[in-house]
Coordinates of C-alpha atoms and ligand atoms in Angstrom, one line a residue:
X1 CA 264.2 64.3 -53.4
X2 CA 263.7 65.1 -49.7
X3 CA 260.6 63.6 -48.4
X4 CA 258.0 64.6 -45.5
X5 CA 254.2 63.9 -44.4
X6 CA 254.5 67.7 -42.2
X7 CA 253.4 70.6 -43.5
X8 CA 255.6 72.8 -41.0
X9 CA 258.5 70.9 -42.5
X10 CA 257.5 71.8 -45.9
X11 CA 256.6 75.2 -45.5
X12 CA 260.0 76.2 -43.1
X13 CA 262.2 74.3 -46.6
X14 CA 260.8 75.8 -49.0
X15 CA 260.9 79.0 -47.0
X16 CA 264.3 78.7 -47.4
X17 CA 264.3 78.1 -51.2
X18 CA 262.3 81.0 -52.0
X19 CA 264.8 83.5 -49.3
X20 CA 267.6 82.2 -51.8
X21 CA 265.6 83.5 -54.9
X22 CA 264.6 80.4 -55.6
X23 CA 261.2 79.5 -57.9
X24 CA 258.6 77.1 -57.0
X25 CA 256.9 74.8 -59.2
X26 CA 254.0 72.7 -57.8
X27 CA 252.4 69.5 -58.8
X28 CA 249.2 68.1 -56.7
X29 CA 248.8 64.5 -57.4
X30 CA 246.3 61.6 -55.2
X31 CA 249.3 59.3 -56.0
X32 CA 249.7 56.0 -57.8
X33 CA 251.7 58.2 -60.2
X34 CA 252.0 57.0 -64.0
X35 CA 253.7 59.4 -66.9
X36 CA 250.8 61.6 -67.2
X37 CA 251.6 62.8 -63.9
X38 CA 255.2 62.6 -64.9
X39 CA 254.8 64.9 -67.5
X40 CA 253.4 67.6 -65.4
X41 CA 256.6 67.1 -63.1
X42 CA 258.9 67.3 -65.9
X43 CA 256.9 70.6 -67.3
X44 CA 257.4 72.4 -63.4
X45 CA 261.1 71.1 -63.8
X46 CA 261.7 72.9 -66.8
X47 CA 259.5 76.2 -66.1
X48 CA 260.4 76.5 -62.2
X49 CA 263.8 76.3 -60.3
X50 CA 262.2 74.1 -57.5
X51 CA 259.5 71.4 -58.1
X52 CA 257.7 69.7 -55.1
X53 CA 255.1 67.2 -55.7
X54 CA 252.2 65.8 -53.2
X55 CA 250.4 63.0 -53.0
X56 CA 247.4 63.2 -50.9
X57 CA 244.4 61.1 -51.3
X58 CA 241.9 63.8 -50.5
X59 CA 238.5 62.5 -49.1
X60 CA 236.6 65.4 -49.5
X61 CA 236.5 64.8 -52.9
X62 CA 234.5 61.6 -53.0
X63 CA 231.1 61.1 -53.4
X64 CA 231.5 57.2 -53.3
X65 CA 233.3 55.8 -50.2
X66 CA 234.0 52.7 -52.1
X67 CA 236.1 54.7 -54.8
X68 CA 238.0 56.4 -52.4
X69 CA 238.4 52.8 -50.6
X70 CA 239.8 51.4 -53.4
X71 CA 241.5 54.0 -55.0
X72 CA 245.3 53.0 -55.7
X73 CA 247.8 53.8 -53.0
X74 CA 251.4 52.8 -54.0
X75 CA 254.0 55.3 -52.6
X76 CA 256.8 53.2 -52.5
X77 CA 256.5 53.0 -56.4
X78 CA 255.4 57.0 -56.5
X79 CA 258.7 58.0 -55.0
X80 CA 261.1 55.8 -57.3
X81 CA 259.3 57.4 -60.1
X82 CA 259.6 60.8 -59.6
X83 CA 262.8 61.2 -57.3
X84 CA 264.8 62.2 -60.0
X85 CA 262.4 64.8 -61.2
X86 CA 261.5 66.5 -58.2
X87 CA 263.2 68.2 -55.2
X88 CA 260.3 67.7 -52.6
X89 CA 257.8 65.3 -51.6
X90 CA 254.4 66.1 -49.8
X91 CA 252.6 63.2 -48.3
X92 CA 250.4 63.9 -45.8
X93 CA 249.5 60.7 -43.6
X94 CA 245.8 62.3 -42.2
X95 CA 243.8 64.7 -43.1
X96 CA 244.0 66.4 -40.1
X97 CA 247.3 67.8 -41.9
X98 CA 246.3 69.5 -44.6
X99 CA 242.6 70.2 -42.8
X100 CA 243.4 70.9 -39.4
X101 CA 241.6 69.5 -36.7
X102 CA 238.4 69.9 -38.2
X103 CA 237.5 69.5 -42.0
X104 CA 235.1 72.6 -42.8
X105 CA 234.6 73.0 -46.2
X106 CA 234.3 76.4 -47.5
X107 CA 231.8 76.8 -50.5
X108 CA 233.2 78.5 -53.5
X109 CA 230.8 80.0 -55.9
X110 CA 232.8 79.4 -59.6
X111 CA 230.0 80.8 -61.5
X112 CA 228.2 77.5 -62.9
X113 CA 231.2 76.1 -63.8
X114 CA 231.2 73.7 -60.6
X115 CA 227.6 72.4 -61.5
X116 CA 228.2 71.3 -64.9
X117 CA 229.2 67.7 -66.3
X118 CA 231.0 66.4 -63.4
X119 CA 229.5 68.6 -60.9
X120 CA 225.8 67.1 -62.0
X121 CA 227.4 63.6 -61.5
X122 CA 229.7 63.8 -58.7
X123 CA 227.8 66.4 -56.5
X124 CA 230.3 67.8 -54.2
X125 CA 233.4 67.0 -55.8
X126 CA 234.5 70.0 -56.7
X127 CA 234.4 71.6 -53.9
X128 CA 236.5 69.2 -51.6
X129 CA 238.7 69.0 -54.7
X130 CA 238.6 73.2 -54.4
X131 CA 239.2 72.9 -50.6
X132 CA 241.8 70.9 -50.4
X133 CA 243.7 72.7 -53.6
X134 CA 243.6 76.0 -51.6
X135 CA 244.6 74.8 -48.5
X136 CA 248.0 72.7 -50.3
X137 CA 248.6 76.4 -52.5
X138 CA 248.9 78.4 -49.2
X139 CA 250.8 75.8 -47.9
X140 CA 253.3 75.4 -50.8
X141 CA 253.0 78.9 -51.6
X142 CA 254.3 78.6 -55.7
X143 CA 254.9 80.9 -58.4
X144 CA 252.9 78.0 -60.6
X145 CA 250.9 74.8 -60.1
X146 CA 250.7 72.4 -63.0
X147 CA 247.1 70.9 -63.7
X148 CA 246.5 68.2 -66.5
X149 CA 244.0 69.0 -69.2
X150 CA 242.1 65.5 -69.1
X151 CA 240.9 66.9 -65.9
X152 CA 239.9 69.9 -68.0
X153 CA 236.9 71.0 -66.2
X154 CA 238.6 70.9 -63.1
X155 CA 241.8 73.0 -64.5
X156 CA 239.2 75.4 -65.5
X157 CA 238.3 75.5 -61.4
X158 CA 241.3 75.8 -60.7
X159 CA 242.1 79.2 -62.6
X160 CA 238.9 80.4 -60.9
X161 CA 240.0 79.1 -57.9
X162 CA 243.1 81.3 -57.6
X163 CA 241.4 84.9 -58.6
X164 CA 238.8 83.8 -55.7
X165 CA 241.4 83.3 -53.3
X166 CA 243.5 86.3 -54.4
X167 CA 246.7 84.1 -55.4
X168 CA 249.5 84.6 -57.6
X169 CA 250.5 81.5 -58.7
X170 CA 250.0 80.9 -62.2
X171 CA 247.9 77.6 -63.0
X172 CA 249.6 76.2 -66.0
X173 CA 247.1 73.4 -68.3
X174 CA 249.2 70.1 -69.3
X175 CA 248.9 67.8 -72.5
X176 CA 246.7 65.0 -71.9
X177 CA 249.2 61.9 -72.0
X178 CA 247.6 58.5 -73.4
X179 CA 248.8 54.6 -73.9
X180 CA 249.6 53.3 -76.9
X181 CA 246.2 52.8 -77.8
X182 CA 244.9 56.0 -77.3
X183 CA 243.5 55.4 -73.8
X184 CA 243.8 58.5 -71.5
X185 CA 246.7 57.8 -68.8
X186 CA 245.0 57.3 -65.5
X187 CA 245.7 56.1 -62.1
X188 CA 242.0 54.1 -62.3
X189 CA 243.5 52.3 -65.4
X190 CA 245.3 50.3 -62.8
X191 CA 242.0 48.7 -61.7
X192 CA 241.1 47.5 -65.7
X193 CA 241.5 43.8 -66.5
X194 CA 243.2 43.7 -69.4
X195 CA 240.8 43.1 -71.9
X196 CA 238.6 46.5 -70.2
X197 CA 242.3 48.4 -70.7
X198 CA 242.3 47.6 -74.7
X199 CA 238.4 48.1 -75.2
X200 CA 238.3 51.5 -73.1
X201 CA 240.8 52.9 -76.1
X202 CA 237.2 53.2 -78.3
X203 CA 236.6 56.5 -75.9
X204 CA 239.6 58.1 -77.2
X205 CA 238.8 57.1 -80.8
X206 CA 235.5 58.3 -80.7
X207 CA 236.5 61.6 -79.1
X208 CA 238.7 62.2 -82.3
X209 CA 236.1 60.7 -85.0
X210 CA 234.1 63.8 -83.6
X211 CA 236.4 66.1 -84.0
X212 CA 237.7 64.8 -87.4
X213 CA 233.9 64.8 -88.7
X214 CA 232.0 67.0 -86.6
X215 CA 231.6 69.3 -90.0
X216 CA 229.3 66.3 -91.4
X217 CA 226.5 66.6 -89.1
X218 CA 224.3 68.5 -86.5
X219 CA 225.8 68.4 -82.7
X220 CA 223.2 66.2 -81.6
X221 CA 223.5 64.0 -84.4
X222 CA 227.0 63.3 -83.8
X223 CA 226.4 63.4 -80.1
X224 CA 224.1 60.3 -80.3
X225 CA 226.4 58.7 -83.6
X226 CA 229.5 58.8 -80.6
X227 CA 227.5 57.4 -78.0
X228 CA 226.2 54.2 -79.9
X229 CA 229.8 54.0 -80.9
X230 CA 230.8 53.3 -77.2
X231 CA 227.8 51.8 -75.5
X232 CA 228.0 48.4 -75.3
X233 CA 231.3 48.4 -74.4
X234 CA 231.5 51.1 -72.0
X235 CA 228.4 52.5 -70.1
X236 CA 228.1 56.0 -71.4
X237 CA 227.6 58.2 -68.2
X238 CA 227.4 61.5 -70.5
X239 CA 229.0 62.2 -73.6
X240 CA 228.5 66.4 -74.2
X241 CA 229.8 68.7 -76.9
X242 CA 229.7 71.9 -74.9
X243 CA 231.1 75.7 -75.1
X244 CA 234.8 75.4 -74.1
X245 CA 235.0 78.6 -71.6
X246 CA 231.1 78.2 -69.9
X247 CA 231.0 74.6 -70.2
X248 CA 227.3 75.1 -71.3
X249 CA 225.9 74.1 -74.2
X250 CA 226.4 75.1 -77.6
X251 CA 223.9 75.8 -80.6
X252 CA 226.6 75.8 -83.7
X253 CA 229.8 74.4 -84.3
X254 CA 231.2 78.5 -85.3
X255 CA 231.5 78.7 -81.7
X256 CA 234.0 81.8 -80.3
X257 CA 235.4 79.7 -77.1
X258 CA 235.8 76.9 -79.1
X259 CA 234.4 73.5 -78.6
X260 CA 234.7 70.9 -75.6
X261 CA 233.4 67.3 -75.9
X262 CA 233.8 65.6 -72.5
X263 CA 233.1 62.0 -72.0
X264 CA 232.8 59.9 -68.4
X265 CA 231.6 55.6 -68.0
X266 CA 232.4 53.1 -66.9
X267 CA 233.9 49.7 -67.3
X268 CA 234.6 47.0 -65.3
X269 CA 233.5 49.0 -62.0
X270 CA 235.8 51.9 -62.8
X271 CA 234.9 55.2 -63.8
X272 CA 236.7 56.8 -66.3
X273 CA 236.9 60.3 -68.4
X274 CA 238.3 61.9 -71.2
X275 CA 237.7 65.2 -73.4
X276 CA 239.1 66.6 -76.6
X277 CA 238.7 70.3 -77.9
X278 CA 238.8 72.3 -81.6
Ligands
LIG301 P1 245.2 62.9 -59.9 O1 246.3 62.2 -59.1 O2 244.4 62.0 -60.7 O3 244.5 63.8 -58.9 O4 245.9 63.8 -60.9 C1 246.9 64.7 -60.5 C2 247.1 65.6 -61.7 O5 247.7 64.9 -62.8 C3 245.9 66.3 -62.2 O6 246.2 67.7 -62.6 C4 245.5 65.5 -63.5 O7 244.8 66.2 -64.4 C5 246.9 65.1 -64.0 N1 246.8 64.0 -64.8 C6 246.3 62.8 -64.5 N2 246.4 62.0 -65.6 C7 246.9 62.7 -66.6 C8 247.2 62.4 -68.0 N3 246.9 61.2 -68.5 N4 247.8 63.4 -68.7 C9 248.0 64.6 -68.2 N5 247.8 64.9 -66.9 C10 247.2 64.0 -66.1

């Protein structure tokens, strides 16, 4: 795995990867990598003749300075993970990198799809996320970027994203990868004592009790059955059941896009989210 923090660099190698025919598969990451990030890795391997990875801990994306303060940064660990999976290695060391000298955010209009859930509790992070996406596409320049589903609303973005900006690259959606006990793989698990680590596995449960039963009641009868189930050991930010395309809310379970639940709280100071869909 060849390693660099310059985007010149990058661009000029995999220049020369894409003269010799070569295909490019691209993975963005903030780092402290675990196997759900893994997975996506190993997906770009197998679809993509070339996979390059980066890790950039982008600051436009957070609406609290003291979670991007504290978010996990362990790139010695990163690169012993993944250097058998993956030919090249972004890290960008400022933002001035991937930004230029000036960060000006451009303001993408994703039909609604920005304002709902986590845009109505993280105002802003979309776009930064958006921002800094298109900036590392046109730098990479791949046939496909792999995107995990727990981050479903923002995969959803993402395919927006690329018919906005009039890309090619395909935006392929990635199995959500769990621990034992259910719990959604996440770089913020890191920051769970362990007791917060085993309890937080009641999200996932609930997620598929609501799935498994849904049939049994009215949406906003389950709704509030899965919240109780939760709160008091997590703080429930939002639990929705929601339309799986529009991400706006649904009236009936016979619905034609299929339906999203989508869950975010928080324990022991960290937020975390999760989602299931039928
Ligand atoms: P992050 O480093 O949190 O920005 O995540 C980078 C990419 O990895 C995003 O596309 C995430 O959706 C994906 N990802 C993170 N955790 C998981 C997981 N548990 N399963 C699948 N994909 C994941």
């Amino acid at each position: 795995m060849k390693f660099t923090s310059s985007s010149q660099e990058l661009k000029s190698l995999l220049k020369s990867e894409q003269d010799k025919g070569k295909s490019i598969g691209f993975v963005p990451t903030m780092g402290a990598l675990h196997s759900g990030h893994l997975s996506l890795i190993k997906q770009a391997q197998k679809e993509c003749d070339i996979v390059v990875c980066s890790i950039f801990v982008n600051p436009t994306q957070f609406n609290e300075k003291s979670d991007l303060e504290k978010y996990p940064r362990t790139i010695e660990a990163d690169k012993n993970l993944i250097k058998n999976y993956c030919d090249y290695l972004f890290a960008p060391e400022t933002a001035e990198e991937v930004y230029g000298d000036k960060i000006e955010l451009i303001e993408f209009d994703f039909g609604g799809l920005e304002n709902e859930l986590e845009g109505e509790f993280r105002p802003g992070h979309f776009q930064g996320m958006a921002n800094v996406v298109s900036l590392l596409l046109k730098i990479v320049t791949p046939d496909k970027a792999f995107f995990g589903l727990k981050d479903y609303q923002q995969y959803k973005i993402v395919c927006r994203l690329v018919e906005i900006i009039k890309l090619k690259t395909e935006i392929v959606g990635c199995t959500i990868i769990r621990e034992e006990n259910g719990l959604a793989r996440s770089s913020r698990n890191e920051l769970l004592s362990e007791k917060g680590r085993e309890v937080a596995s009641v999200i996932s449960y609930t997620l598929n009790y609501i799935k498994k039963y849904h049939a049994h009641f009215s949406i906003t009868e389950i709704q509030e059955k899965a919240k109780a189930m939760i709160q008091g050991i997590l703080e429930v930010e939002y639990l929705e059941i929601r339309d799986a395309e529009t991400l706006k809310n649904i009236t009936s379970w016979e619905n034609n896009n299929g339906v999203f639940v989508s869950f975010a709280g928080m324990i022991d100071g960290v937020r975390l989210i999760d989602n299931i869909r039928f």
